[in-house]
PDB file of C-alpha atoms and ligand atoms in Angstrom:
ATOM      1  CA  UNK A   1     -21.609   7.472  -5.795  1.00  0.00           C
ATOM      2  CA  UNK A   2     -20.250   8.000  -2.267  1.00  0.00           C
ATOM      3  CA  UNK A   3     -18.098   5.911   0.071  1.00  0.00           C
ATOM      4  CA  UNK A   4     -20.272   5.532   3.143  1.00  0.00           C
ATOM      5  CA  UNK A   5     -17.402   5.074   5.626  1.00  0.00           C
ATOM      6  CA  UNK A   6     -15.666   7.120   8.326  1.00  0.00           C
ATOM      7  CA  UNK A   7     -12.345   5.236   8.151  1.00  0.00           C
ATOM      8  CA  UNK A   8     -10.098   3.234   5.842  1.00  0.00           C
ATOM      9  CA  UNK A   9      -8.502   0.488   7.908  1.00  0.00           C
ATOM     10  CA  UNK A  10      -8.252  -2.573   5.652  1.00  0.00           C
ATOM     11  CA  UNK A  11      -9.144  -3.766   2.160  1.00  0.00           C
ATOM     12  CA  UNK A  12     -10.616  -6.844   3.867  1.00  0.00           C
ATOM     13  CA  UNK A  13     -13.453  -4.519   5.024  1.00  0.00           C
ATOM     14  CA  UNK A  14     -14.278  -3.104   1.582  1.00  0.00           C
ATOM     15  CA  UNK A  15     -16.695  -4.490  -0.980  1.00  0.00           C
ATOM     16  CA  UNK A  16     -15.715  -4.883  -4.609  1.00  0.00           C
ATOM     17  CA  UNK A  17     -17.938  -1.871  -5.451  1.00  0.00           C
ATOM     18  CA  UNK A  18     -16.174   0.301  -2.833  1.00  0.00           C
ATOM     19  CA  UNK A  19     -12.737  -0.640  -4.188  1.00  0.00           C
ATOM     20  CA  UNK A  20     -13.870   0.130  -7.738  1.00  0.00           C
ATOM     21  CA  UNK A  21     -15.277   3.488  -6.575  1.00  0.00           C
ATOM     22  CA  UNK A  22     -11.872   4.441  -5.088  1.00  0.00           C
ATOM     23  CA  UNK A  23     -10.022   3.323  -8.242  1.00  0.00           C
ATOM     24  CA  UNK A  24     -12.399   5.248 -10.545  1.00  0.00           C
ATOM     25  CA  UNK A  25     -12.126   8.379  -8.373  1.00  0.00           C
ATOM     26  CA  UNK A  26      -8.314   8.053  -8.355  1.00  0.00           C
ATOM     27  CA  UNK A  27      -8.328   8.358 -12.140  1.00  0.00           C
ATOM     28  CA  UNK A  28      -9.836  11.865 -11.891  1.00  0.00           C
ATOM     29  CA  UNK A  29      -7.277  12.880  -9.270  1.00  0.00           C
ATOM     30  CA  UNK A  30      -4.372  11.570 -11.330  1.00  0.00           C
ATOM     31  CA  UNK A  31      -5.331  14.069 -14.008  1.00  0.00           C
ATOM     32  CA  UNK A  32      -5.041  16.888 -11.425  1.00  0.00           C
ATOM     33  CA  UNK A  33      -1.463  15.789 -10.600  1.00  0.00           C
ATOM     34  CA  UNK A  34      -0.565  16.197 -14.293  1.00  0.00           C
ATOM     35  CA  UNK A  35      -1.689  19.851 -14.406  1.00  0.00           C
ATOM     36  CA  UNK A  36       0.708  22.762 -14.076  1.00  0.00           C
ATOM     37  CA  UNK A  37      -1.215  23.933 -10.997  1.00  0.00           C
ATOM     38  CA  UNK A  38      -1.639  20.665  -9.078  1.00  0.00           C
ATOM     39  CA  UNK A  39      -4.122  21.902  -6.551  1.00  0.00           C
ATOM     40  CA  UNK A  40      -7.912  21.932  -6.132  1.00  0.00           C
ATOM     41  CA  UNK A  41      -9.821  23.691  -3.321  1.00  0.00           C
ATOM     42  CA  UNK A  42     -12.117  20.809  -2.426  1.00  0.00           C
ATOM     43  CA  UNK A  43     -10.852  20.122   1.108  1.00  0.00           C
ATOM     44  CA  UNK A  44     -10.246  23.738   2.123  1.00  0.00           C
ATOM     45  CA  UNK A  45     -10.808  24.140   5.868  1.00  0.00           C
ATOM     46  CA  UNK A  46     -10.260  20.448   6.673  1.00  0.00           C
ATOM     47  CA  UNK A  47      -7.320  19.444   8.875  1.00  0.00           C
ATOM     48  CA  UNK A  48      -5.256  16.281   8.482  1.00  0.00           C
ATOM     49  CA  UNK A  49      -2.551  15.027  10.858  1.00  0.00           C
ATOM     50  CA  UNK A  50      -0.086  12.368   9.671  1.00  0.00           C
ATOM     51  CA  UNK A  51       1.211  10.460  12.691  1.00  0.00           C
ATOM     52  CA  UNK A  52       4.054   8.096  11.812  1.00  0.00           C
ATOM     53  CA  UNK A  53       5.469   5.776  14.479  1.00  0.00           C
ATOM     54  CA  UNK A  54       7.626   3.902  11.930  1.00  0.00           C
ATOM     55  CA  UNK A  55      10.000   5.162   9.220  1.00  0.00           C
ATOM     56  CA  UNK A  56       8.473   6.054   5.853  1.00  0.00           C
ATOM     57  CA  UNK A  57       9.552   7.823   2.691  1.00  0.00           C
ATOM     58  CA  UNK A  58       6.888   7.100   0.072  1.00  0.00           C
ATOM     59  CA  UNK A  59       3.696   6.797   2.122  1.00  0.00           C
ATOM     60  CA  UNK A  60       4.265   9.856   4.251  1.00  0.00           C
ATOM     61  CA  UNK A  61       5.364  12.112   1.376  1.00  0.00           C
ATOM     62  CA  UNK A  62       2.513  10.782  -0.746  1.00  0.00           C
ATOM     63  CA  UNK A  63      -0.138  11.517   1.918  1.00  0.00           C
ATOM     64  CA  UNK A  64       1.333  14.988   2.518  1.00  0.00           C
ATOM     65  CA  UNK A  65       1.252  15.812  -1.189  1.00  0.00           C
ATOM     66  CA  UNK A  66      -2.268  14.384  -1.556  1.00  0.00           C
ATOM     67  CA  UNK A  67      -3.506  16.550   1.338  1.00  0.00           C
ATOM     68  CA  UNK A  68      -1.810  19.689  -0.024  1.00  0.00           C
ATOM     69  CA  UNK A  69      -3.183  19.076  -3.520  1.00  0.00           C
ATOM     70  CA  UNK A  70      -6.678  18.893  -2.009  1.00  0.00           C
ATOM     71  CA  UNK A  71      -5.992  22.214  -0.164  1.00  0.00           C
ATOM     72  CA  UNK A  72      -6.400  20.617   3.275  1.00  0.00           C
ATOM     73  CA  UNK A  73      -4.332  21.958   6.174  1.00  0.00           C
ATOM     74  CA  UNK A  74      -1.938  19.179   7.066  1.00  0.00           C
ATOM     75  CA  UNK A  75       0.908  18.531   9.421  1.00  0.00           C
ATOM     76  CA  UNK A  76       3.092  15.525  10.115  1.00  0.00           C
ATOM     77  CA  UNK A  77       4.292  14.254  13.478  1.00  0.00           C
ATOM     78  CA  UNK A  78       6.924  11.521  13.767  1.00  0.00           C
ATOM     79  CA  UNK A  79       7.207   9.395  16.893  1.00  0.00           C
ATOM     80  CA  UNK A  80      10.871  10.252  17.403  1.00  0.00           C
ATOM     81  CA  UNK A  81       9.889  13.927  17.867  1.00  0.00           C
ATOM     82  CA  UNK A  82       6.691  13.323  19.843  1.00  0.00           C
ATOM     83  CA  UNK A  83       5.906  12.925  23.526  1.00  0.00           C
ATOM     84  CA  UNK A  84       5.744   9.129  22.981  1.00  0.00           C
ATOM     85  CA  UNK A  85       9.496   9.377  23.610  1.00  0.00           C
ATOM     86  CA  UNK A  86       8.626  10.663  27.099  1.00  0.00           C
ATOM     87  CA  UNK A  87       6.378   7.684  27.836  1.00  0.00           C
ATOM     88  CA  UNK A  88       3.003   8.954  26.602  1.00  0.00           C
ATOM     89  CA  UNK A  89       0.664   6.197  25.363  1.00  0.00           C
ATOM     90  CA  UNK A  90      -0.642   6.034  21.789  1.00  0.00           C
ATOM     91  CA  UNK A  91      -4.201   6.719  22.907  1.00  0.00           C
ATOM     92  CA  UNK A  92      -3.181   9.757  24.987  1.00  0.00           C
ATOM     93  CA  UNK A  93      -1.098  11.159  22.119  1.00  0.00           C
ATOM     94  CA  UNK A  94      -3.980  10.745  19.691  1.00  0.00           C
ATOM     95  CA  UNK A  95      -6.614  12.117  22.124  1.00  0.00           C
ATOM     96  CA  UNK A  96      -4.495  15.266  22.506  1.00  0.00           C
ATOM     97  CA  UNK A  97      -4.125  15.693  18.747  1.00  0.00           C
ATOM     98  CA  UNK A  98      -7.841  15.022  18.354  1.00  0.00           C
ATOM     99  CA  UNK A  99      -8.626  17.717  20.942  1.00  0.00           C
ATOM    100  CA  UNK A 100      -7.227  20.260  18.432  1.00  0.00           C
ATOM    101  CA  UNK A 101     -10.323  19.466  16.341  1.00  0.00           C
ATOM    102  CA  UNK A 102      -8.767  17.666  13.420  1.00  0.00           C
ATOM    103  CA  UNK A 103     -10.810  15.956  10.686  1.00  0.00           C
ATOM    104  CA  UNK A 104      -8.454  13.158   9.606  1.00  0.00           C
ATOM    105  CA  UNK A 105      -5.687  11.172  11.238  1.00  0.00           C
ATOM    106  CA  UNK A 106      -3.347   9.162   9.020  1.00  0.00           C
ATOM    107  CA  UNK A 107      -1.467   6.667  11.159  1.00  0.00           C
ATOM    108  CA  UNK A 108       1.431   4.250  10.683  1.00  0.00           C
ATOM    109  CA  UNK A 109       2.177   2.045  13.677  1.00  0.00           C
ATOM    110  CA  UNK A 110       4.127  -1.143  14.383  1.00  0.00           C
ATOM    111  CA  UNK A 111       1.165  -2.814  16.134  1.00  0.00           C
ATOM    112  CA  UNK A 112      -1.398  -4.675  14.024  1.00  0.00           C
ATOM    113  CA  UNK A 113      -4.789  -3.289  15.036  1.00  0.00           C
ATOM    114  CA  UNK A 114      -3.561   0.187  16.102  1.00  0.00           C
ATOM    115  CA  UNK A 115      -5.570   1.966  13.386  1.00  0.00           C
ATOM    116  CA  UNK A 116      -8.756   0.010  14.156  1.00  0.00           C
ATOM    117  CA  UNK A 117      -8.349   0.702  17.888  1.00  0.00           C
ATOM    118  CA  UNK A 118      -8.281   4.475  17.202  1.00  0.00           C
ATOM    119  CA  UNK A 119     -11.126   4.331  14.680  1.00  0.00           C
ATOM    120  CA  UNK A 120     -13.360   2.702  17.306  1.00  0.00           C
ATOM    121  CA  UNK A 121     -12.600   5.431  19.868  1.00  0.00           C
ATOM    122  CA  UNK A 122     -12.498   8.678  17.879  1.00  0.00           C
ATOM    123  CA  UNK A 123     -15.015  10.461  15.700  1.00  0.00           C
ATOM    124  CA  UNK A 124     -12.411  11.844  13.261  1.00  0.00           C
ATOM    125  CA  UNK A 125     -11.628   9.744  10.182  1.00  0.00           C
ATOM    126  CA  UNK A 126      -8.716   7.327  10.584  1.00  0.00           C
ATOM    127  CA  UNK A 127      -6.652   6.237   7.582  1.00  0.00           C
ATOM    128  CA  UNK A 128      -4.353   3.274   8.097  1.00  0.00           C
ATOM    129  CA  UNK A 129      -0.923   3.973   6.572  1.00  0.00           C
ATOM    130  CA  UNK A 130       0.339   0.524   7.642  1.00  0.00           C
ATOM    131  CA  UNK A 131      -0.216  -1.304  10.944  1.00  0.00           C
ATOM    132  CA  UNK A 132       2.252  -4.045  11.894  1.00  0.00           C
ATOM    133  CA  UNK A 133       1.796  -7.192   9.797  1.00  0.00           C
ATOM    134  CA  UNK A 134      -1.901  -6.436   9.258  1.00  0.00           C
ATOM    135  CA  UNK A 135      -2.620  -4.192   6.246  1.00  0.00           C
ATOM    136  CA  UNK A 136      -1.410  -1.227   4.206  1.00  0.00           C
ATOM    137  CA  UNK A 137      -4.660  -0.473   2.364  1.00  0.00           C
ATOM    138  CA  UNK A 138      -3.579   2.564   0.335  1.00  0.00           C
ATOM    139  CA  UNK A 139      -0.547   0.606  -0.939  1.00  0.00           C
ATOM    140  CA  UNK A 140      -2.918  -2.200  -1.949  1.00  0.00           C
ATOM    141  CA  UNK A 141      -5.158   0.295  -3.756  1.00  0.00           C
ATOM    142  CA  UNK A 142      -2.284   1.927  -5.628  1.00  0.00           C
ATOM    143  CA  UNK A 143      -1.029  -1.515  -6.662  1.00  0.00           C
ATOM    144  CA  UNK A 144      -4.502  -2.342  -8.029  1.00  0.00           C
ATOM    145  CA  UNK A 145      -4.666   1.026  -9.807  1.00  0.00           C
ATOM    146  CA  UNK A 146      -1.232   0.509 -11.411  1.00  0.00           C
ATOM    147  CA  UNK A 147      -1.992  -3.040 -12.577  1.00  0.00           C
ATOM    148  CA  UNK A 148      -5.331  -1.914 -14.048  1.00  0.00           C
ATOM    149  CA  UNK A 149      -3.690   1.089 -15.711  1.00  0.00           C
ATOM    150  CA  UNK A 150      -1.042  -1.116 -17.376  1.00  0.00           C
ATOM    151  CA  UNK A 151      -3.058  -4.239 -18.177  1.00  0.00           C
ATOM    152  CA  UNK A 152      -6.552  -2.765 -18.574  1.00  0.00           C
ATOM    153  CA  UNK A 153      -8.234  -4.991 -15.994  1.00  0.00           C
ATOM    154  CA  UNK A 154      -7.752  -6.949 -12.780  1.00  0.00           C
ATOM    155  CA  UNK A 155     -10.331  -9.723 -13.183  1.00  0.00           C
ATOM    156  CA  UNK A 156      -8.879 -12.860 -14.750  1.00  0.00           C
ATOM    157  CA  UNK A 157      -5.222 -11.822 -14.338  1.00  0.00           C
ATOM    158  CA  UNK A 158      -2.698 -14.048 -12.600  1.00  0.00           C
ATOM    159  CA  UNK A 159      -0.711 -12.058 -10.034  1.00  0.00           C
ATOM    160  CA  UNK A 160       2.274 -13.511  -8.181  1.00  0.00           C
ATOM    161  CA  UNK A 161       3.540 -12.019  -4.893  1.00  0.00           C
ATOM    162  CA  UNK A 162       7.144 -13.018  -4.122  1.00  0.00           C
ATOM    163  CA  UNK A 163       9.121 -12.783  -0.903  1.00  0.00           C
ATOM    164  CA  UNK A 164       8.491 -12.272   2.780  1.00  0.00           C
ATOM    165  CA  UNK A 165       4.720 -12.811   2.799  1.00  0.00           C
ATOM    166  CA  UNK A 166       4.637 -13.650   6.523  1.00  0.00           C
ATOM    167  CA  UNK A 167       5.692 -10.166   7.673  1.00  0.00           C
ATOM    168  CA  UNK A 168       4.078  -8.170   4.861  1.00  0.00           C
ATOM    169  CA  UNK A 169       1.062  -5.927   5.406  1.00  0.00           C
ATOM    170  CA  UNK A 170       1.316  -5.033   1.697  1.00  0.00           C
ATOM    171  CA  UNK A 171       0.850  -8.709   0.734  1.00  0.00           C
ATOM    172  CA  UNK A 172      -2.281  -8.928   2.901  1.00  0.00           C
ATOM    173  CA  UNK A 173      -3.847  -5.796   1.363  1.00  0.00           C
ATOM    174  CA  UNK A 174      -2.876  -6.928  -2.154  1.00  0.00           C
ATOM    175  CA  UNK A 175      -4.389 -10.373  -1.607  1.00  0.00           C
ATOM    176  CA  UNK A 176      -7.707  -8.936  -0.355  1.00  0.00           C
ATOM    177  CA  UNK A 177      -7.916  -6.320  -3.100  1.00  0.00           C
ATOM    178  CA  UNK A 178      -6.853  -8.552  -5.982  1.00  0.00           C
ATOM    179  CA  UNK A 179      -9.104 -11.471  -5.045  1.00  0.00           C
ATOM    180  CA  UNK A 180     -12.121  -9.192  -4.491  1.00  0.00           C
ATOM    181  CA  UNK A 181     -11.611  -7.850  -8.031  1.00  0.00           C
ATOM    182  CA  UNK A 182     -11.379 -11.356  -9.504  1.00  0.00           C
ATOM    183  CA  UNK A 183      -7.627 -11.910  -9.990  1.00  0.00           C
ATOM    184  CA  UNK A 184      -5.986 -15.262  -9.393  1.00  0.00           C
ATOM    185  CA  UNK A 185      -3.332 -14.694  -6.729  1.00  0.00           C
ATOM    186  CA  UNK A 186      -0.350 -16.911  -5.898  1.00  0.00           C
ATOM    187  CA  UNK A 187       2.554 -16.335  -3.520  1.00  0.00           C
ATOM    188  CA  UNK A 188       6.126 -17.604  -3.634  1.00  0.00           C
ATOM    189  CA  UNK A 189       8.818 -17.671  -0.966  1.00  0.00           C
ATOM    190  CA  UNK A 190      10.671 -19.921   1.445  1.00  0.00           C
ATOM    191  CA  UNK A 191       8.293 -22.048   3.589  1.00  0.00           C
ATOM    192  CA  UNK A 192       9.392 -20.131   6.702  1.00  0.00           C
ATOM    193  CA  UNK A 193       8.098 -16.848   5.202  1.00  0.00           C
ATOM    194  CA  UNK A 194       4.685 -18.070   3.987  1.00  0.00           C
ATOM    195  CA  UNK A 195       1.900 -17.827   6.616  1.00  0.00           C
ATOM    196  CA  UNK A 196      -0.606 -20.655   7.052  1.00  0.00           C
ATOM    197  CA  UNK A 197      -4.232 -20.284   5.926  1.00  0.00           C
ATOM    198  CA  UNK A 198      -3.687 -18.712   2.489  1.00  0.00           C
ATOM    199  CA  UNK A 199      -5.539 -21.570   0.777  1.00  0.00           C
ATOM    200  CA  UNK A 200      -8.694 -20.413   2.614  1.00  0.00           C
ATOM    201  CA  UNK A 201      -8.380 -17.160   0.640  1.00  0.00           C
ATOM    202  CA  UNK A 202      -7.926 -19.098  -2.615  1.00  0.00           C
ATOM    203  CA  UNK A 203      -4.206 -18.221  -2.756  1.00  0.00           C
ATOM    204  CA  UNK A 204      -1.744 -20.924  -3.882  1.00  0.00           C
ATOM    205  CA  UNK A 205       1.705 -21.062  -2.241  1.00  0.00           C
ATOM    206  CA  UNK A 206       4.859 -21.899  -4.245  1.00  0.00           C
ATOM    207  CA  UNK A 207       8.458 -22.374  -3.201  1.00  0.00           C
ATOM    208  CA  UNK A 208      10.049 -22.448  -6.664  1.00  0.00           C
ATOM    209  CA  UNK A 209      10.108 -19.030  -8.332  1.00  0.00           C
ATOM    210  CA  UNK A 210      10.636 -20.266 -11.910  1.00  0.00           C
ATOM    211  CA  UNK A 211       7.609 -22.552 -11.648  1.00  0.00           C
ATOM    212  CA  UNK A 212       5.507 -19.860  -9.943  1.00  0.00           C
ATOM    213  CA  UNK A 213       6.243 -17.319 -12.709  1.00  0.00           C
ATOM    214  CA  UNK A 214       4.696 -19.551 -15.396  1.00  0.00           C
ATOM    215  CA  UNK A 215       1.550 -17.827 -16.682  1.00  0.00           C
ATOM    216  CA  UNK A 216       1.916 -14.727 -14.480  1.00  0.00           C
ATOM    217  CA  UNK A 217       0.738 -11.336 -15.791  1.00  0.00           C
ATOM    218  CA  UNK A 218       2.143  -9.266 -12.903  1.00  0.00           C
ATOM    219  CA  UNK A 219       4.650  -9.970 -10.159  1.00  0.00           C
ATOM    220  CA  UNK A 220       4.787  -8.000  -6.914  1.00  0.00           C
ATOM    221  CA  UNK A 221       8.227  -8.309  -5.316  1.00  0.00           C
ATOM    222  CA  UNK A 222       8.530  -7.744  -1.563  1.00  0.00           C
ATOM    223  CA  UNK A 223      11.459  -6.738   0.598  1.00  0.00           C
ATOM    224  CA  UNK A 224      12.667  -9.039   3.358  1.00  0.00           C
ATOM    225  CA  UNK A 225      11.272  -7.279   6.448  1.00  0.00           C
ATOM    226  CA  UNK A 226      14.390  -7.951   8.522  1.00  0.00           C
ATOM    227  CA  UNK A 227      13.262  -5.473  11.184  1.00  0.00           C
ATOM    228  CA  UNK A 228      10.308  -7.797  11.902  1.00  0.00           C
ATOM    229  CA  UNK A 229      12.314 -11.050  11.941  1.00  0.00           C
ATOM    230  CA  UNK A 230      12.300 -12.298  15.513  1.00  0.00           C
ATOM    231  CA  UNK A 231      14.202 -15.485  14.612  1.00  0.00           C
ATOM    232  CA  UNK A 232      16.367 -16.864  11.815  1.00  0.00           C
ATOM    233  CA  UNK A 233      13.961 -17.401   8.940  1.00  0.00           C
ATOM    234  CA  UNK A 234      16.688 -17.814   6.299  1.00  0.00           C
ATOM    235  CA  UNK A 235      20.007 -19.690   6.063  1.00  0.00           C
ATOM    236  CA  UNK A 236      21.599 -16.715   4.252  1.00  0.00           C
ATOM    237  CA  UNK A 237      20.778 -13.675   2.138  1.00  0.00           C
ATOM    238  CA  UNK A 238      22.917 -15.086  -0.671  1.00  0.00           C
ATOM    239  CA  UNK A 239      20.803 -18.263  -0.798  1.00  0.00           C
ATOM    240  CA  UNK A 240      17.562 -16.260  -0.588  1.00  0.00           C
ATOM    241  CA  UNK A 241      18.656 -14.071  -3.469  1.00  0.00           C
ATOM    242  CA  UNK A 242      19.680 -17.069  -5.613  1.00  0.00           C
ATOM    243  CA  UNK A 243      16.348 -18.858  -5.051  1.00  0.00           C
ATOM    244  CA  UNK A 244      13.874 -15.979  -4.834  1.00  0.00           C
ATOM    245  CA  UNK A 245      15.564 -12.916  -6.372  1.00  0.00           C
ATOM    246  CA  UNK A 246      13.786 -11.668  -9.508  1.00  0.00           C
ATOM    247  CA  UNK A 247      16.353 -11.428 -12.315  1.00  0.00           C
ATOM    248  CA  UNK A 248      16.043 -10.422 -15.963  1.00  0.00           C
ATOM    249  CA  UNK A 249      17.045 -13.965 -16.955  1.00  0.00           C
ATOM    250  CA  UNK A 250      14.140 -15.401 -14.938  1.00  0.00           C
ATOM    251  CA  UNK A 251      11.716 -12.974 -16.619  1.00  0.00           C
ATOM    252  CA  UNK A 252      13.133 -13.772 -20.083  1.00  0.00           C
ATOM    253  CA  UNK A 253      12.620 -17.514 -19.534  1.00  0.00           C
ATOM    254  CA  UNK A 254       8.870 -16.983 -19.026  1.00  0.00           C
ATOM    255  CA  UNK A 255       8.582 -15.576 -22.596  1.00  0.00           C
ATOM    256  CA  UNK A 256       5.854 -13.256 -21.273  1.00  0.00           C
ATOM    257  CA  UNK A 257       5.560  -9.486 -20.785  1.00  0.00           C
ATOM    258  CA  UNK A 258       5.145  -9.621 -17.001  1.00  0.00           C
ATOM    259  CA  UNK A 259       4.876  -6.269 -15.258  1.00  0.00           C
ATOM    260  CA  UNK A 260       6.987  -5.907 -12.103  1.00  0.00           C
ATOM    261  CA  UNK A 261       5.817  -4.028  -8.999  1.00  0.00           C
ATOM    262  CA  UNK A 262       7.587  -3.360  -5.697  1.00  0.00           C
ATOM    263  CA  UNK A 263       6.132  -1.277  -2.835  1.00  0.00           C
ATOM    264  CA  UNK A 264       9.600  -0.064  -1.802  1.00  0.00           C
ATOM    265  CA  UNK A 265      11.979   0.369  -0.197  1.00  0.00           C
ATOM    266  CA  UNK A 266      13.917  -2.000  -2.471  1.00  0.00           C
ATOM    267  CA  UNK A 267      17.014  -3.957  -1.580  1.00  0.00           C
ATOM    268  CA  UNK A 268      18.582  -4.114  -5.024  1.00  0.00           C
ATOM    269  CA  UNK A 269      20.533  -7.319  -5.576  1.00  0.00           C
ATOM    270  CA  UNK A 270      18.584  -9.157  -2.859  1.00  0.00           C
ATOM    271  CA  UNK A 271      14.914  -9.570  -3.857  1.00  0.00           C
ATOM    272  CA  UNK A 272      15.204  -7.733  -7.181  1.00  0.00           C
ATOM    273  CA  UNK A 273      18.059  -7.332  -9.662  1.00  0.00           C
ATOM    274  CA  UNK A 274      19.134  -3.844 -10.691  1.00  0.00           C
ATOM    275  CA  UNK A 275      18.267  -4.511 -14.357  1.00  0.00           C
ATOM    276  CA  UNK A 276      14.717  -5.571 -13.406  1.00  0.00           C
ATOM    277  CA  UNK A 277      14.114  -2.646 -11.043  1.00  0.00           C
ATOM    278  CA  UNK A 278      15.117  -0.188 -13.783  1.00  0.00           C
ATOM    279  CA  UNK A 279      14.075  -2.303 -16.764  1.00  0.00           C
ATOM    280  CA  UNK A 280      11.186  -2.089 -19.236  1.00  0.00           C
ATOM    281  CA  UNK A 281       8.887  -4.388 -17.227  1.00  0.00           C
ATOM    282  CA  UNK A 282       9.155  -2.262 -14.079  1.00  0.00           C
ATOM    283  CA  UNK A 283       6.173  -0.089 -13.073  1.00  0.00           C
ATOM    284  CA  UNK A 284       7.682   0.736  -9.679  1.00  0.00           C
ATOM    285  CA  UNK A 285       7.832   4.509 -10.158  1.00  0.00           C
ATOM    286  CA  UNK A 286       4.338   4.487 -11.700  1.00  0.00           C
ATOM    287  CA  UNK A 287       3.161   2.993  -8.400  1.00  0.00           C
ATOM    288  CA  UNK A 288       4.642   5.980  -6.570  1.00  0.00           C
ATOM    289  CA  UNK A 289       3.068   8.488  -8.975  1.00  0.00           C
ATOM    290  CA  UNK A 290      -0.316   6.772  -8.709  1.00  0.00           C
ATOM    291  CA  UNK A 291      -0.084   6.654  -4.911  1.00  0.00           C
ATOM    292  CA  UNK A 292      -0.710  10.408  -4.652  1.00  0.00           C
ATOM    293  CA  UNK A 293      -3.889  10.191  -6.759  1.00  0.00           C
ATOM    294  CA  UNK A 294      -5.152   7.170  -4.830  1.00  0.00           C
ATOM    295  CA  UNK A 295      -4.594   8.913  -1.481  1.00  0.00           C
ATOM    296  CA  UNK A 296      -6.326  12.060  -2.758  1.00  0.00           C
ATOM    297  CA  UNK A 297      -9.298   9.877  -3.717  1.00  0.00           C
ATOM    298  CA  UNK A 298      -9.378   8.105  -0.343  1.00  0.00           C
ATOM    299  CA  UNK A 299      -9.343  11.325   1.693  1.00  0.00           C
ATOM    300  CA  UNK A 300     -11.846  13.026  -0.633  1.00  0.00           C
ATOM    301  CA  UNK A 301     -14.281  10.097  -0.476  1.00  0.00           C
ATOM    302  CA  UNK A 302     -13.962   9.697   3.308  1.00  0.00           C
ATOM    303  CA  UNK A 303     -14.781  13.413   3.573  1.00  0.00           C
ATOM    304  CA  UNK A 304     -18.107  12.636   1.869  1.00  0.00           C
ATOM    305  CA  UNK A 305     -17.101  13.544  -1.687  1.00  0.00           C
ATOM    306  CA  UNK A 306     -18.885  12.031  -4.668  1.00  0.00           C
ATOM    307  CA  UNK A 307     -17.014  10.288  -7.465  1.00  0.00           C
ATOM    308  CA  UNK A 308     -18.636  12.606 -10.020  1.00  0.00           C
ATOM    309  CA  UNK A 309     -17.443  15.652  -8.003  1.00  0.00           C
ATOM    310  CA  UNK A 310     -13.784  14.623  -8.398  1.00  0.00           C
ATOM    311  CA  UNK A 311     -14.170  14.599 -12.184  1.00  0.00           C
ATOM    312  CA  UNK A 312     -15.318  18.260 -12.101  1.00  0.00           C
ATOM    313  CA  UNK A 313     -12.773  19.573  -9.591  1.00  0.00           C
ATOM    314  CA  UNK A 314     -11.071  22.813 -10.634  1.00  0.00           C
TER     315      UNK A 314
HETATM  316  N1  LIG B   1       5.563   1.400   0.416  1.00  0.00           N
HETATM  317  C1  LIG B   1       5.825   1.973   1.597  1.00  0.00           C
HETATM  318  O1  LIG B   1       5.053   1.857   2.553  1.00  0.00           O
HETATM  319  O2  LIG B   1       6.982   2.704   1.617  1.00  0.00           O
HETATM  320  P1  LIG B   1       7.464   3.605   2.869  1.00  0.00           P
HETATM  321  O3  LIG B   1       7.793   2.648   3.994  1.00  0.00           O
HETATM  322  O4  LIG B   1       8.645   4.400   2.380  1.00  0.00           O
HETATM  323  O5  LIG B   1       6.308   4.486   3.248  1.00  0.00           O
END
């Protein structure tokens, strides 16, 4: 089966079958990352540019490794070292990069809609690595992959997303992906950090973490996106942490084996306690490991690869 798409902009756009195709293909690529020689020649001759207008550790390194493991030629450009600093517009920067005859552009940008805007104007494939508050589709996919890997399924699970939902592109991608695959999704946070309209997506909103954790199979903890806070959304960090911080005691009280995810970067002691981040319920580093395989699968499928071809890659 093939993914009949030029771009990956949002999980909202994908069908359940397309998401399942990416997850199944990721499984084959995860096996490649466990080999001694972690490289296959399937994208030899293809060129990928990673253009990051916002800071990133995980996503950028993960895309770079995914591209190298597929044998693509890749290079990364960060905004602070680009001609954007001299006043060049996004579209001019990208048109110039595109003129070098690239095949893929991976973009992170602070404006929601930046990736879609480029996808509509260019014939190279655009992969959204996070656009403003909108979506972070590869993070959503790696979260789905990690939950399925640990719990064996997505359909029928209860997944709780805790924290700054309002400013989180990860929450939006997770909600689309999880609900399309049949999970029951709930969110929890202070009323000021929960956007309106979630009930239309079938997502329940809670403001009491202990109550929200009842019956959960997985909890996705989010960082407070202070860089996106344009006003005072919280009385204090101390109060936020007391009410919404995930502690080992809170997990113990549920009497359930809830897996804990976090997209990173974490603020230990704020949204997540040290002992939870490093504890037995945490799958946070598994998410990072799986991210490389998921990004290999996305680029491979957008290049026209077949799911069966990934399984036979040497
Ligand atoms: N999860 C995530 O997007 O992390 P980075 O900001 O480090 O890429």
